[in-house]
Amino acid sequence: MTDFEAEALWLSLRVAAASLLGILPVALLLAFVLARGRFAGKWLVEAAVNLPLVLPPVVTGLVLLLVFGVRGPVGGWLRDSFGVTLAFHWTGAALAAGVMALPLVVRPLRLSLEAVDHGLEQAAATLGAPPLQVFLRVTLPLAAPGLVAGMMLGFARAFGEFGATVTFAGSIPGETQTLPVAIYTALQRADGETSAMRLAILSVLVSVAALFVAEWINRRSLRTARPR
């Protein structure tokens, strides 16, 4: 493995992990609201969450650039107030990957939350458990398979993100050139096919490893949640 390939692999893992950690609280909140909420305009929230699935990734990247770029309303405020710049930075790549992965984390988690037995939650509340404790100790463990599935899908989507990332964060070696971007860059060179193939094999190995880990966690969570 060359330094170029190792750098792209490490950056992709870093971006995927950061994006997943960043969107997980948002995904939990959105999944709970969509699973349990009863309010006007709920379909608008659901449509907004799923929008990255139907939009071309380049369009999503362009929207992020308009909003979070140095001339955008949010990006300009972050730069002027905190000196933070997201566009063409690895944190911007994580933001783009997180936005694209968010719907895939929310959906399985929402389905698991909808399948949780409300009677168990009510029993815990009757015994004096506050709402937050009921959620953390009853609801979330029962919804763990959906959470694990969502995290697996989200990590895989973030790890393989290309269109939104290259539009919003560019292709800067060592900064935003993730594995998919590096594969595309290698293919643009006359002698880059071998490097692109090695990068593709790396991506497959990482994806397979993530599937094994997710399956192991899922089996453990099912055994823990199963009544004894």
CSV table of C-alpha atoms in Angstrom, one decimal, residues 15 24 30 35-36 39 68 125 130 137 141 150 156 158 163 170 200 208:
chain,number,residue,atom,x,y,z
A,15,VAL,CA,-14.6,11.2,7.8
A,24,LEU,CA,-26.4,10.1,15.5
A,30,LEU,CA,-35.8,12.7,14.1
A,35,ALA,CA,-42.2,7.4,15.1
A,36,ARG,CA,-44.1,8.9,18.0
A,39,PHE,CA,-48.4,17.0,14.5
A,68,PHE,CA,-22.1,26.5,4.5
A,125,ALA,CA,-43.2,4.9,33.9
A,130,PRO,CA,-38.7,9.4,34.5
A,137,ARG,CA,-33.2,1.9,29.7
A,141,PRO,CA,-32.4,-1.2,24.1
A,150,GLY,CA,-28.9,2.4,10.8
A,156,ALA,CA,-21.2,2.5,4.7
A,158,ALA,CA,-20.6,7.9,4.5
A,163,GLY,CA,-20.7,13.4,-5.3
A,170,GLY,CA,-13.1,19.2,-3.3
A,200,ALA,CA,-11.3,-0.5,-4.6
A,208,VAL,CA,-17.1,-6.4,4.7
